[in-house]
mmCIF file of C-alpha atoms in Angstrom:
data_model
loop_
_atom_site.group_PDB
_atom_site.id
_atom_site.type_symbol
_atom_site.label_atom_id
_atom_site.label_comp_id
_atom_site.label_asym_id
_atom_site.label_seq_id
_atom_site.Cartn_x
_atom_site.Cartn_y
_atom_site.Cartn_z
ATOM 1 C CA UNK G 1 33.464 -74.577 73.928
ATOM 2 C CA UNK G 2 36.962 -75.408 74.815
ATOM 3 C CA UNK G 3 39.200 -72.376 75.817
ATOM 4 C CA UNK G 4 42.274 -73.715 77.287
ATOM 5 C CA UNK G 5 44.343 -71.799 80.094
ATOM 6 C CA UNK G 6 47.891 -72.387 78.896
ATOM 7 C CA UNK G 7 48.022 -73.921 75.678
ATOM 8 C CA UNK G 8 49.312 -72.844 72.919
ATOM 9 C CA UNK G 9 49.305 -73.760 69.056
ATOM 10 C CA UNK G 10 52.378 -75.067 67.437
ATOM 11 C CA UNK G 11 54.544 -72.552 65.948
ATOM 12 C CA UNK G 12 57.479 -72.427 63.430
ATOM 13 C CA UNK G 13 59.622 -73.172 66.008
ATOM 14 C CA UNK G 14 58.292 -75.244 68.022
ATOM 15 C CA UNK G 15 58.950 -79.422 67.402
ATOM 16 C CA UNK G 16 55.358 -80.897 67.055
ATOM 17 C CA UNK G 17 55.108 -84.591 68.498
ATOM 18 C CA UNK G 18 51.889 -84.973 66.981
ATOM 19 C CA UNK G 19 51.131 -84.734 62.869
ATOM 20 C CA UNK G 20 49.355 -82.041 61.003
ATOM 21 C CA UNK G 21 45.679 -83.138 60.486
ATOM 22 C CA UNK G 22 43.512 -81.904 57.860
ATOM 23 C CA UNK G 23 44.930 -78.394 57.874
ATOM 24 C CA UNK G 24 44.830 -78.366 61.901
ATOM 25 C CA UNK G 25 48.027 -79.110 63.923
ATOM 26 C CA UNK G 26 48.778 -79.740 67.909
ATOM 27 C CA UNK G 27 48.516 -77.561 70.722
ATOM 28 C CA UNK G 28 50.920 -78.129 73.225
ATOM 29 C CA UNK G 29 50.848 -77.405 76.801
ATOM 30 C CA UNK G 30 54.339 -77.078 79.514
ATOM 31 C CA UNK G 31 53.471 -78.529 82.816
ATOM 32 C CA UNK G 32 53.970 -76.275 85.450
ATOM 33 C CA UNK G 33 57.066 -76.959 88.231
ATOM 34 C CA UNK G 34 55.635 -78.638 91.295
ATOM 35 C CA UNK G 35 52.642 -80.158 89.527
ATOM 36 C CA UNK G 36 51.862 -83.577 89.835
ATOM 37 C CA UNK G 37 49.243 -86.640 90.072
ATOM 38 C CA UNK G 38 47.410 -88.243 87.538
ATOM 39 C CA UNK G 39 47.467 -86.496 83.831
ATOM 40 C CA UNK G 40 43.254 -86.620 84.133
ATOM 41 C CA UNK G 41 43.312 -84.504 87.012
ATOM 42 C CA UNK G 42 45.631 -82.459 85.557
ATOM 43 C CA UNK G 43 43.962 -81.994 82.244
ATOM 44 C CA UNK G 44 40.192 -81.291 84.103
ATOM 45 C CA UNK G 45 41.524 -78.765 86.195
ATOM 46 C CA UNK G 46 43.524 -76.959 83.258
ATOM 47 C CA UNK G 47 40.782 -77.002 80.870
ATOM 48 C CA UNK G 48 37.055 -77.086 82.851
ATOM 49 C CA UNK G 49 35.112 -76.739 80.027
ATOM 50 C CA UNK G 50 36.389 -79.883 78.053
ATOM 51 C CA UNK G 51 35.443 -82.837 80.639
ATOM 52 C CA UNK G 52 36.671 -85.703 81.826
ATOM 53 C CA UNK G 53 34.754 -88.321 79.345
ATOM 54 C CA UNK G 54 35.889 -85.801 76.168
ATOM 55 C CA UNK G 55 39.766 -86.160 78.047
ATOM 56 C CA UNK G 56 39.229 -89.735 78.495
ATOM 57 C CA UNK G 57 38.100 -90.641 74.730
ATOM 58 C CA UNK G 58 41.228 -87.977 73.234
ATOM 59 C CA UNK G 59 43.818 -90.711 75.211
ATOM 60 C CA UNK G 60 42.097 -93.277 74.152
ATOM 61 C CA UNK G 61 42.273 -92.212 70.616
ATOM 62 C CA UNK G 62 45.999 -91.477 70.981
ATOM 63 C CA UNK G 63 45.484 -87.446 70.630
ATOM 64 C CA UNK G 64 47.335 -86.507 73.782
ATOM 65 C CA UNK G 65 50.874 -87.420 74.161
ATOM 66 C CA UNK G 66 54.495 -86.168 75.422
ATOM 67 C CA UNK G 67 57.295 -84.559 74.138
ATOM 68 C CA UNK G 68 58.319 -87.728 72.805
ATOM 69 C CA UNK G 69 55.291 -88.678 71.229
ATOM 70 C CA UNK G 70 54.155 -91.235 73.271
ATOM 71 C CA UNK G 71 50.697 -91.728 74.286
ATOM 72 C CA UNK G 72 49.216 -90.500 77.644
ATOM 73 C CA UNK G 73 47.122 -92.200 79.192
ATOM 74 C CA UNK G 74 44.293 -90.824 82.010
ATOM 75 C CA UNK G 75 46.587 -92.338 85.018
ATOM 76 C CA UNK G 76 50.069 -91.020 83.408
ATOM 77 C CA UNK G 77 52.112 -88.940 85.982
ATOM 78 C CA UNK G 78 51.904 -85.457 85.485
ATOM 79 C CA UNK G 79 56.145 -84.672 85.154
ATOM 80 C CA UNK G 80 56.730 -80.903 86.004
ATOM 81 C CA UNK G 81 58.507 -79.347 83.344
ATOM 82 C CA UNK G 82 58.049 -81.232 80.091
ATOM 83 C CA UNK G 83 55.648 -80.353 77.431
ATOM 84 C CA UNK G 84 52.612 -82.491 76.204
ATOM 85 C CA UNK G 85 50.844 -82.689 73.180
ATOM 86 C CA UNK G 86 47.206 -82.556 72.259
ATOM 87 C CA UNK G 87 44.771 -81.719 69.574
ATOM 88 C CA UNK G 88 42.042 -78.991 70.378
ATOM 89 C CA UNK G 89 38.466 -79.963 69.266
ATOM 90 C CA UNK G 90 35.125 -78.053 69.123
ATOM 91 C CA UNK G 91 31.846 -79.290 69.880
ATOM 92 C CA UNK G 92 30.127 -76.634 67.216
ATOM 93 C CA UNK G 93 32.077 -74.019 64.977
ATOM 94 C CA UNK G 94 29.983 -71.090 63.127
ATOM 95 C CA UNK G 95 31.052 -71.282 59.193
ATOM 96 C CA UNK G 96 32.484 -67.682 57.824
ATOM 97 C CA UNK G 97 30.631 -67.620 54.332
ATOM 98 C CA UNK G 98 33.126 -65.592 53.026
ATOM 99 C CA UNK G 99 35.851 -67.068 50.664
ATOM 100 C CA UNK G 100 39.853 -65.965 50.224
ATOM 101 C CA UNK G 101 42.026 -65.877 47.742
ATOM 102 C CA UNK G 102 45.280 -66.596 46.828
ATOM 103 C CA UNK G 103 46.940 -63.808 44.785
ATOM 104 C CA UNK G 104 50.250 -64.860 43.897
ATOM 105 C CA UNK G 105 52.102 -68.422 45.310
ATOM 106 C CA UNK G 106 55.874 -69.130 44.594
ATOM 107 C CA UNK G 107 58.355 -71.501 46.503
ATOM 108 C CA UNK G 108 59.116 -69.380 49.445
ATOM 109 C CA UNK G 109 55.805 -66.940 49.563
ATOM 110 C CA UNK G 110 51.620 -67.459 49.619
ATOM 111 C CA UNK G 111 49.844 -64.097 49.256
ATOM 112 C CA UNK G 112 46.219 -63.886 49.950
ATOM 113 C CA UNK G 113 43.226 -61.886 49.997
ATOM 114 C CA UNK G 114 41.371 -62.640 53.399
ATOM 115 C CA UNK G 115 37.762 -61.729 53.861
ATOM 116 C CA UNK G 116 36.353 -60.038 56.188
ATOM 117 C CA UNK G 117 34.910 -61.843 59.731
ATOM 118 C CA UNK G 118 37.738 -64.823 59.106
ATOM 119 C CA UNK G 119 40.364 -65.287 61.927
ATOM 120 C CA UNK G 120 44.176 -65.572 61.196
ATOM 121 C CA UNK G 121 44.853 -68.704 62.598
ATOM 122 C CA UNK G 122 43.065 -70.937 65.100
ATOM 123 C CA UNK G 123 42.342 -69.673 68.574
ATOM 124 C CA UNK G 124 38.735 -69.333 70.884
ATOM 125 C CA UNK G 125 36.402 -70.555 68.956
ATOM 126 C CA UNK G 126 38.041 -70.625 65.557
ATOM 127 C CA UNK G 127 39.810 -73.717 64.542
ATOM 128 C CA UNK G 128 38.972 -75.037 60.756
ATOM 129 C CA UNK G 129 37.529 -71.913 60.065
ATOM 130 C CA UNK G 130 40.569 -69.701 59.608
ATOM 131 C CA UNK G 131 42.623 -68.490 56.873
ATOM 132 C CA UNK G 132 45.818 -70.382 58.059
ATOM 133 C CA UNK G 133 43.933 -74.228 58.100
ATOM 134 C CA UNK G 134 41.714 -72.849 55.021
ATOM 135 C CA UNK G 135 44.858 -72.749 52.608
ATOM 136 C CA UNK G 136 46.575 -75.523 54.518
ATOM 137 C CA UNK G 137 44.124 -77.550 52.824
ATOM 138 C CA UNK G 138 43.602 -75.596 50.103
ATOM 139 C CA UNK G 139 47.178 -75.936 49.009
ATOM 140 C CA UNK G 140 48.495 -79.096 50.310
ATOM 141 C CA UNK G 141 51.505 -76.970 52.508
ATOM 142 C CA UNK G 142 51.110 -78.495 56.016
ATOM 143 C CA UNK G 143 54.517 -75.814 57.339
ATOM 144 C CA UNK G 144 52.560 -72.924 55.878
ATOM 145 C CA UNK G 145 53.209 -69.830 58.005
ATOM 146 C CA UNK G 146 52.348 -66.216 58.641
ATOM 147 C CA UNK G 147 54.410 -63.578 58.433
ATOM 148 C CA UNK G 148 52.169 -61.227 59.603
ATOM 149 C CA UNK G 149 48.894 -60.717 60.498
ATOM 150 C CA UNK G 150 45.334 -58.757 60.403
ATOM 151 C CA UNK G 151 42.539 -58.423 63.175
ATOM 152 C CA UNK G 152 39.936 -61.249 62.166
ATOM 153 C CA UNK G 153 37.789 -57.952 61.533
ATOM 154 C CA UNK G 154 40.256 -56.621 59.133
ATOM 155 C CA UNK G 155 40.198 -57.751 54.709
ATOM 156 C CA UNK G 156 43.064 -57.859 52.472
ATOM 157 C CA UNK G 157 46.484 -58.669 51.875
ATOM 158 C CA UNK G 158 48.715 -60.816 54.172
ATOM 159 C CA UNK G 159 51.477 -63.091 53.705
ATOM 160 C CA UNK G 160 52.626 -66.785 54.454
ATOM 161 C CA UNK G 161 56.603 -68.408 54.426
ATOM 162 C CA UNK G 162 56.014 -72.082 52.753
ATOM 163 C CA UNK G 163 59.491 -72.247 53.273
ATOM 164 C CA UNK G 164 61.944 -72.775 56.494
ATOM 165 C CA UNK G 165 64.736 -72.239 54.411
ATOM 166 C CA UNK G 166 63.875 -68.284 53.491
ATOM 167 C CA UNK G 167 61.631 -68.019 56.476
ATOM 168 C CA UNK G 168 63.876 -65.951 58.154
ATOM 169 C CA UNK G 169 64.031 -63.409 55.749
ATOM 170 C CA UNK G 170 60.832 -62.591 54.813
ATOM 171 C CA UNK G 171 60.027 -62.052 58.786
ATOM 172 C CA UNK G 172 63.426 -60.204 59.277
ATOM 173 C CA UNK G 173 61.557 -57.726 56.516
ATOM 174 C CA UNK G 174 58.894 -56.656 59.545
ATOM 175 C CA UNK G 175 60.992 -56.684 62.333
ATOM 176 C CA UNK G 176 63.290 -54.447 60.729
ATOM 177 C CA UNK G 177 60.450 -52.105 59.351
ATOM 178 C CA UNK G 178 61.379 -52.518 55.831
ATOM 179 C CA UNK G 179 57.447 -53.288 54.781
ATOM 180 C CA UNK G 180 54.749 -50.643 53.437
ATOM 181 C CA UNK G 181 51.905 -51.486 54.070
ATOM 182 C CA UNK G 182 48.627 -49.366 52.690
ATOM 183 C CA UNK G 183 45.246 -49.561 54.395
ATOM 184 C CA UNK G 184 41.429 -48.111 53.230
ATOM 185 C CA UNK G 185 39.023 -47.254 55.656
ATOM 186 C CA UNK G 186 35.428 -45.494 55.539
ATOM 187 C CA UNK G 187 34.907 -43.027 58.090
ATOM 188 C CA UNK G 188 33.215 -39.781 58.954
ATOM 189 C CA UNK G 189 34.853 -36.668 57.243
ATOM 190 C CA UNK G 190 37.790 -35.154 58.846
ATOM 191 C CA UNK G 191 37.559 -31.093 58.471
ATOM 192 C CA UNK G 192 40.299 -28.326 59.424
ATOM 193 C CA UNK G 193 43.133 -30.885 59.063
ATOM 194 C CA UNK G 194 46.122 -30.773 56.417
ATOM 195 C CA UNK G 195 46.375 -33.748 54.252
ATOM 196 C CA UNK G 196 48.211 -35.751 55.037
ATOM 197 C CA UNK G 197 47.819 -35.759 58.574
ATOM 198 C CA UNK G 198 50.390 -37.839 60.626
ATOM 199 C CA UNK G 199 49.333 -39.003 64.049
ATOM 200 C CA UNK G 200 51.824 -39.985 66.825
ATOM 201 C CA UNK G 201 50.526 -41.536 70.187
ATOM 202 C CA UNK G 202 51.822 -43.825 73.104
ATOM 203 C CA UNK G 203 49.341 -46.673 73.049
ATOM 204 C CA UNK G 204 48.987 -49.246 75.312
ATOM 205 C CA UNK G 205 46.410 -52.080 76.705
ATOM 206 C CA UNK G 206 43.281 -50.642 77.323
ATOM 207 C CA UNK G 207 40.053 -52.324 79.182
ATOM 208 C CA UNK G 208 38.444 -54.572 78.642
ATOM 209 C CA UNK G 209 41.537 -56.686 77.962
ATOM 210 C CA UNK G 210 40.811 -57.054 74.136
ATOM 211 C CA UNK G 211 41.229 -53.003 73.539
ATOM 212 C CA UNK G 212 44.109 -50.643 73.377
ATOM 213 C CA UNK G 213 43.890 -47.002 74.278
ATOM 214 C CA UNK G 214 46.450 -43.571 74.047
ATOM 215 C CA UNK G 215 47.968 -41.846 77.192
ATOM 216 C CA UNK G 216 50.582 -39.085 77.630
ATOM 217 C CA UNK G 217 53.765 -39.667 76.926
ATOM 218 C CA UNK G 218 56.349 -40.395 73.943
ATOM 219 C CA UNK G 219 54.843 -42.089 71.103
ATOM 220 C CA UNK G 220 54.832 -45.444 70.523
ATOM 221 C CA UNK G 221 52.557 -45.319 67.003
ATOM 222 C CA UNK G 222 52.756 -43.604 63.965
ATOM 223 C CA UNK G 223 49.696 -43.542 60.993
ATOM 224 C CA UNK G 224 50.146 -40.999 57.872
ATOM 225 C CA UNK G 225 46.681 -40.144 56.917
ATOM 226 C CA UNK G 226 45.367 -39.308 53.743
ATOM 227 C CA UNK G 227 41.786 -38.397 52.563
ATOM 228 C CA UNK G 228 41.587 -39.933 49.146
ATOM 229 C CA UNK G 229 37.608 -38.832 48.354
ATOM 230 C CA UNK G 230 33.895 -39.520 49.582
ATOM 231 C CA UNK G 231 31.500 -42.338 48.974
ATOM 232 C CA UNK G 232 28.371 -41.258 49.845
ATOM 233 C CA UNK G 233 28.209 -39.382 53.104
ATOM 234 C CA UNK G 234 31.272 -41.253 54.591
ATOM 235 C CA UNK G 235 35.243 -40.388 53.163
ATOM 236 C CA UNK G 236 37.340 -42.759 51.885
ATOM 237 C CA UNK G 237 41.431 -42.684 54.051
ATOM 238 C CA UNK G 238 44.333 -44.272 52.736
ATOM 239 C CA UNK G 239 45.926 -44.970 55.645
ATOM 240 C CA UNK G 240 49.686 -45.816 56.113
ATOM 241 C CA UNK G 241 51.096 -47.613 59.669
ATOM 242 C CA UNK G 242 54.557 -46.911 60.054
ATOM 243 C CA UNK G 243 54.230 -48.591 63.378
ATOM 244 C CA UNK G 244 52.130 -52.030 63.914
ATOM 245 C CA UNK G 245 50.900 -51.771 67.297
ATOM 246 C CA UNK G 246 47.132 -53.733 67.908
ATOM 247 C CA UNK G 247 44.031 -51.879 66.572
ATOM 248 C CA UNK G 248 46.479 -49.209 65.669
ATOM 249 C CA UNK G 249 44.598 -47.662 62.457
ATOM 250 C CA UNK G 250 41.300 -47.712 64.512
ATOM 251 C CA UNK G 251 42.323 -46.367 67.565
ATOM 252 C CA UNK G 252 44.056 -43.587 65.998
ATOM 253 C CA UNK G 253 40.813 -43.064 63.701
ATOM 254 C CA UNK G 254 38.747 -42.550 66.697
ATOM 255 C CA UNK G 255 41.147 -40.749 68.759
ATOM 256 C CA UNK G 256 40.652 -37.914 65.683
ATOM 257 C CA UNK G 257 37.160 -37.986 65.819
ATOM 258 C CA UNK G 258 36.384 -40.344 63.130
ATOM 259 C CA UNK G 259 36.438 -43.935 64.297
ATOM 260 C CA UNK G 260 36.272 -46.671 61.405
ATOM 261 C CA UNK G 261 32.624 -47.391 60.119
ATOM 262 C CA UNK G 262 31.239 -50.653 61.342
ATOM 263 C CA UNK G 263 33.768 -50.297 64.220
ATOM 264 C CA UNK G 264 32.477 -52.737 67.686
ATOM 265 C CA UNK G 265 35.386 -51.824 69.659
ATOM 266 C CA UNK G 266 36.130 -48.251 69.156
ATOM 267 C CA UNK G 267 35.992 -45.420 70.369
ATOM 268 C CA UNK G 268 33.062 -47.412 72.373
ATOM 269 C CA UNK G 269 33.228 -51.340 73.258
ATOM 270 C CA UNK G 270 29.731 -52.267 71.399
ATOM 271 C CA UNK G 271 27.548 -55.433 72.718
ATOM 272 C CA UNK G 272 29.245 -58.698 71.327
ATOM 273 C CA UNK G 273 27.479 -59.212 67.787
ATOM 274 C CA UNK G 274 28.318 -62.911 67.570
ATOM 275 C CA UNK G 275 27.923 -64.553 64.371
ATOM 276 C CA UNK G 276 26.637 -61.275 62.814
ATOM 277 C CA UNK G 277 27.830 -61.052 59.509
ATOM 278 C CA UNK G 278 26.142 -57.904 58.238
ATOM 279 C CA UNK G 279 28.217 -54.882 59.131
ATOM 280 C CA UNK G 280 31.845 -55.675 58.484
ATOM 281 C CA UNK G 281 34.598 -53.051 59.834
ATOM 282 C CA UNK G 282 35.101 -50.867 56.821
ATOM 283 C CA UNK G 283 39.105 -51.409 57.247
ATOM 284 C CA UNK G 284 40.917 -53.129 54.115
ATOM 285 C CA UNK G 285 44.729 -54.292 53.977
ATOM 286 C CA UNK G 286 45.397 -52.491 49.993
ATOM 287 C CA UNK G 287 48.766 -53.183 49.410
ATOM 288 C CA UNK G 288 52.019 -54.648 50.881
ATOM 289 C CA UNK G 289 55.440 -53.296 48.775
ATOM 290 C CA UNK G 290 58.718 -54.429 50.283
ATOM 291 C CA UNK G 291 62.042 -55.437 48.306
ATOM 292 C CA UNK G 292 62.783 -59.395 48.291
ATOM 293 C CA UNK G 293 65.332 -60.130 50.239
ATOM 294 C CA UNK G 294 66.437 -63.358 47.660
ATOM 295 C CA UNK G 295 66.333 -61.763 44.681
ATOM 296 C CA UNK G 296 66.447 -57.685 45.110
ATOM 297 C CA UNK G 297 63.486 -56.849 42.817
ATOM 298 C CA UNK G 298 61.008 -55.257 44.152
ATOM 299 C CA UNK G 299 57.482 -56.460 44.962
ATOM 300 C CA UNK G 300 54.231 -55.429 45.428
ATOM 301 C CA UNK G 301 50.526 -56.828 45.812
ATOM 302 C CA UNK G 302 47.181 -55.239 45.799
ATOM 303 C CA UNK G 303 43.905 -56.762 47.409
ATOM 304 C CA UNK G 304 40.698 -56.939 45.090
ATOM 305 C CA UNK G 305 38.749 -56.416 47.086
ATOM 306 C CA UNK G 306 36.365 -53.464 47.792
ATOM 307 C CA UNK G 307 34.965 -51.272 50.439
ATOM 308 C CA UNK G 308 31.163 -51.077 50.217
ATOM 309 C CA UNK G 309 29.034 -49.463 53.371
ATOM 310 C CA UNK G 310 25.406 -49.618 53.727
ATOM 311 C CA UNK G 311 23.609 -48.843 56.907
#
């Protein structure tokens, strides 16, 4: 499996030298000041696991060039301080058998329902098999973007800029907090707490590297809780982030003594359960509600989806 060291995927910004193919565009790579040598070298060193013959047959096929779009080749010089250009490929990639939707598609926006179990956009060992190169294809919009994301664990709304032109906007709307955003989760009961319940923490990275954890000091997160019912023995929580730090709703779940249902990484980091499709986190993305910043009305959208448990 190839997991590079320092490459990255193209982003908005960011001037591709190589096209958009079949949903999946370049990765690109700076080269760091003082390297040097032949680009082979180079390229086995950076990424181990890929190998010299798979390196060798990517030039050859044109898939790794420079900034300016022309082709490497294995004996190239490595020049410190320019960027190169190169497609990431897998060997084998597990197929998420769980289908989005699109909700509502204009000129400037894509809204869609993701499933549980499907990443965001490409990374580790996700490439086709993402909601971002999913309605790429699906839709024909090669600059499709999102605006904001969910944990590949996490179902339900989130939104994609088709457009450059408004791009700007749309994201201004999150960076300048002017998005609600409402979450459902299945946990255990809460007792001897007023409703709602508003929990303030100061989060930061937690071990292993992939979890986040609270210590003292002034809060950095902020979740308004409500307990909306039960289903079974589990209740149901409409939960709303007014901050949108990582794992923020299910760190702050577990902090309370409730973690979410189905939850591998809190408050316990649980054996890696692969390809396991079975027991989905029981955390769903409602609604998003913000006021368009083109026309003034205001907007809202509502997943379909639904939060089912079993043990």
């Amino acid at each position: 499996m190839e997991r590079p060291r320092m490459g990255r995927q193209a982003s908005a910004n960011a001037v591709a030298a190589l096209p958009i193919v079949n949903g999946v565009g370049p990765s690109y790579l700076w080269l760091p000041h003082g390297s040097g040598g032949a680009m082979i070298g180079f390229l086995i060193a950076q990424f181990p696991a890929v190998g010299e013959a798979a390196w060798r047959d990517r030039m050859a096929r044109g898939q790794v060039v420079d900034g300016a779009g022309a082709r490497l080749a294995p004996d190239s010089v490595v020049r410190s301080g320019t960027r190169i250009w190169y497609y990431r490929e897998l060997e084998a990639e597990t197929a998420i058998p769980y289908q989005e939707q699109v909700l509502f598609q204009d000129e400037h926006l894509v809204v869609a329902d993701k499933p549980h179990f499907l990443p965001m956009a490409p990374a580790g060992r996700f490439l086709r098999e993402t909601l971002l190169v999913r309605l790429k294809l699906r839709l024909g919009i090669d600059d499709l973007v999102p605006i904001h994301r969910l944990d590949r664990e996490t179902a339900g709304v989130v939104l994609f800029s088709s457009n450059v032109a408004s791009r700007g906007a749309y994201q201004s709307l999150f960076q300048k907090r002017r998005v609600s955003k409402a979450y459902e989760a299945l946990a255990a009961p809460l007792e001897n707490l007023a409703w709602p319940h508003v929990h303030r923490s100061l989060m930061v990275e937690g071990t292993p590297f992939f979890r986040m954890r609270e210590v003292a000091g002034a809060p950095n997160s902020e979740t308004s809780i409500q307990m909306a019912g039960m289903q079974g023995e589990l209740a149901l929580y409409r939960l709303q982030p007014h901050t949108g730090r990582k794992h923020q709703l299910r760190v702050h779940m577990a902090s309370l003594g409730a973690p979410i249902a189905n939850d591998a990484f809190y408050p316990d980091a649980q054996p890696c359960r692969g390809d396991d499709f079975t027991r989905p986190l029981q955390l769903l993305a409602r609604s998003i509600a913000f006021t368009d910043p083109l026309s003034g009305k205001e907007r809202e959208f509502f997943s379909e989806r639904r939060l089912v448990y079993s043990e």
